[in-house]
Amino acid sequence: MNKYSKIGLVFLAGAAAGAIAGILFAPDKGSETRKKMSDKAREFSDIVKEKANEGFHFASNLKNRVAKESFD
């Protein structure tokens, strides 16, 4: 994992922790808080899936470029 991947991961974890803390300290009813937490967890999951997909495509493209360069 390179430096930028680590920074991105730390940023995402911090954003998730901040969102969760904000929801937990909000003066809402329990059912509303649980719904908000569920929504935020779903958003976070979608972001992680998207970033993982981007990383996969980046790695795949890099592999193809390296293979092409080594055979040229």
PDB file of C-alpha atoms in Angstrom:
ATOM      1  CA  MET A   1       0.000   0.000   0.000  1.00  0.00           C
ATOM      2  CA  ASN A   2       1.541   3.289  -1.043  1.00  0.00           C
ATOM      3  CA  LYS A   3       1.567   6.563   0.872  1.00  0.00           C
ATOM      4  CA  TYR A   4      -1.446   8.021  -0.945  1.00  0.00           C
ATOM      5  CA  SER A   5      -3.558   4.914  -0.358  1.00  0.00           C
ATOM      6  CA  LYS A   6      -2.828   5.096   3.356  1.00  0.00           C
ATOM      7  CA  ILE A   7      -3.718   8.789   3.479  1.00  0.00           C
ATOM      8  CA  GLY A   8      -6.980   8.116   1.631  1.00  0.00           C
ATOM      9  CA  LEU A   9      -7.851   5.260   3.951  1.00  0.00           C
ATOM     10  CA  VAL A  10      -7.150   7.385   7.036  1.00  0.00           C
ATOM     11  CA  PHE A  11      -9.276  10.195   5.573  1.00  0.00           C
ATOM     12  CA  LEU A  12     -12.201   7.842   4.927  1.00  0.00           C
ATOM     13  CA  ALA A  13     -11.939   6.346   8.416  1.00  0.00           C
ATOM     14  CA  GLY A  14     -11.865   9.821   9.973  1.00  0.00           C
ATOM     15  CA  ALA A  15     -14.848  10.957   7.941  1.00  0.00           C
ATOM     16  CA  ALA A  16     -16.792   7.854   8.972  1.00  0.00           C
ATOM     17  CA  ALA A  17     -15.877   8.319  12.641  1.00  0.00           C
ATOM     18  CA  GLY A  18     -16.917  11.975  12.501  1.00  0.00           C
ATOM     19  CA  ALA A  19     -20.233  11.130  10.869  1.00  0.00           C
ATOM     20  CA  ILE A  20     -20.960   8.439  13.444  1.00  0.00           C
ATOM     21  CA  ALA A  21     -20.013  10.725  16.344  1.00  0.00           C
ATOM     22  CA  GLY A  22     -22.237  13.474  14.956  1.00  0.00           C
ATOM     23  CA  ILE A  23     -25.173  11.114  14.666  1.00  0.00           C
ATOM     24  CA  LEU A  24     -24.683   9.653  18.151  1.00  0.00           C
ATOM     25  CA  PHE A  25     -24.596  13.076  19.807  1.00  0.00           C
ATOM     26  CA  ALA A  26     -27.565  14.449  17.869  1.00  0.00           C
ATOM     27  CA  PRO A  27     -30.711  14.895  19.960  1.00  0.00           C
ATOM     28  CA  ASP A  28     -32.903  12.559  17.914  1.00  0.00           C
ATOM     29  CA  LYS A  29     -35.081   9.634  18.888  1.00  0.00           C
ATOM     30  CA  GLY A  30     -33.408   6.220  18.920  1.00  0.00           C
ATOM     31  CA  SER A  31     -35.215   4.994  15.824  1.00  0.00           C
ATOM     32  CA  GLU A  32     -34.180   8.105  13.875  1.00  0.00           C
ATOM     33  CA  THR A  33     -30.590   7.731  15.044  1.00  0.00           C
ATOM     34  CA  ARG A  34     -30.499   4.087  13.970  1.00  0.00           C
ATOM     35  CA  LYS A  35     -31.898   4.997  10.549  1.00  0.00           C
ATOM     36  CA  LYS A  36     -29.295   7.751  10.129  1.00  0.00           C
ATOM     37  CA  MET A  37     -26.506   5.363  11.153  1.00  0.00           C
ATOM     38  CA  SER A  38     -27.774   2.770   8.691  1.00  0.00           C
ATOM     39  CA  ASP A  39     -27.899   5.356   5.905  1.00  0.00           C
ATOM     40  CA  LYS A  40     -24.389   6.605   6.681  1.00  0.00           C
ATOM     41  CA  ALA A  41     -23.047   3.049   6.834  1.00  0.00           C
ATOM     42  CA  ARG A  42     -24.584   2.354   3.425  1.00  0.00           C
ATOM     43  CA  GLU A  43     -23.030   5.569   2.018  1.00  0.00           C
ATOM     44  CA  PHE A  44     -19.641   4.632   3.470  1.00  0.00           C
ATOM     45  CA  SER A  45     -19.926   1.121   2.048  1.00  0.00           C
ATOM     46  CA  ASP A  46     -20.720   2.529  -1.384  1.00  0.00           C
ATOM     47  CA  ILE A  47     -17.703   4.864  -1.206  1.00  0.00           C
ATOM     48  CA  VAL A  48     -15.395   2.017  -0.176  1.00  0.00           C
ATOM     49  CA  LYS A  49     -16.703  -0.199  -2.998  1.00  0.00           C
ATOM     50  CA  GLU A  50     -16.215   2.618  -5.506  1.00  0.00           C
ATOM     51  CA  LYS A  51     -12.649   3.313  -4.338  1.00  0.00           C
ATOM     52  CA  ALA A  52     -11.814  -0.401  -4.383  1.00  0.00           C
ATOM     53  CA  ASN A  53     -13.161  -0.630  -7.935  1.00  0.00           C
ATOM     54  CA  GLU A  54     -11.082   2.385  -8.977  1.00  0.00           C
ATOM     55  CA  GLY A  55      -8.011   0.775  -7.401  1.00  0.00           C
ATOM     56  CA  PHE A  56      -8.685  -2.480  -9.216  1.00  0.00           C
ATOM     57  CA  HIS A  57      -8.986  -0.708 -12.565  1.00  0.00           C
ATOM     58  CA  PHE A  58      -5.836   1.298 -11.881  1.00  0.00           C
ATOM     59  CA  ALA A  59      -3.884  -1.852 -11.016  1.00  0.00           C
ATOM     60  CA  SER A  60      -5.254  -3.687 -14.040  1.00  0.00           C
ATOM     61  CA  ASN A  61      -4.334  -0.826 -16.381  1.00  0.00           C
ATOM     62  CA  LEU A  62      -0.892  -0.584 -14.828  1.00  0.00           C
ATOM     63  CA  LYS A  63      -0.354  -4.328 -15.281  1.00  0.00           C
ATOM     64  CA  ASN A  64      -1.381  -4.083 -18.922  1.00  0.00           C
ATOM     65  CA  ARG A  65       0.913  -1.119 -19.536  1.00  0.00           C
ATOM     66  CA  VAL A  66       3.853  -2.883 -17.919  1.00  0.00           C
ATOM     67  CA  ALA A  67       3.187  -6.054 -19.929  1.00  0.00           C
ATOM     68  CA  LYS A  68       2.959  -4.060 -23.138  1.00  0.00           C
ATOM     69  CA  GLU A  69       6.182  -2.158 -22.394  1.00  0.00           C
ATOM     70  CA  SER A  70       8.093  -5.330 -21.556  1.00  0.00           C
ATOM     71  CA  PHE A  71       7.136  -6.942 -24.891  1.00  0.00           C
ATOM     72  CA  ASP A  72       7.833  -3.885 -27.064  1.00  0.00           C
TER      73      ASP A  72
END
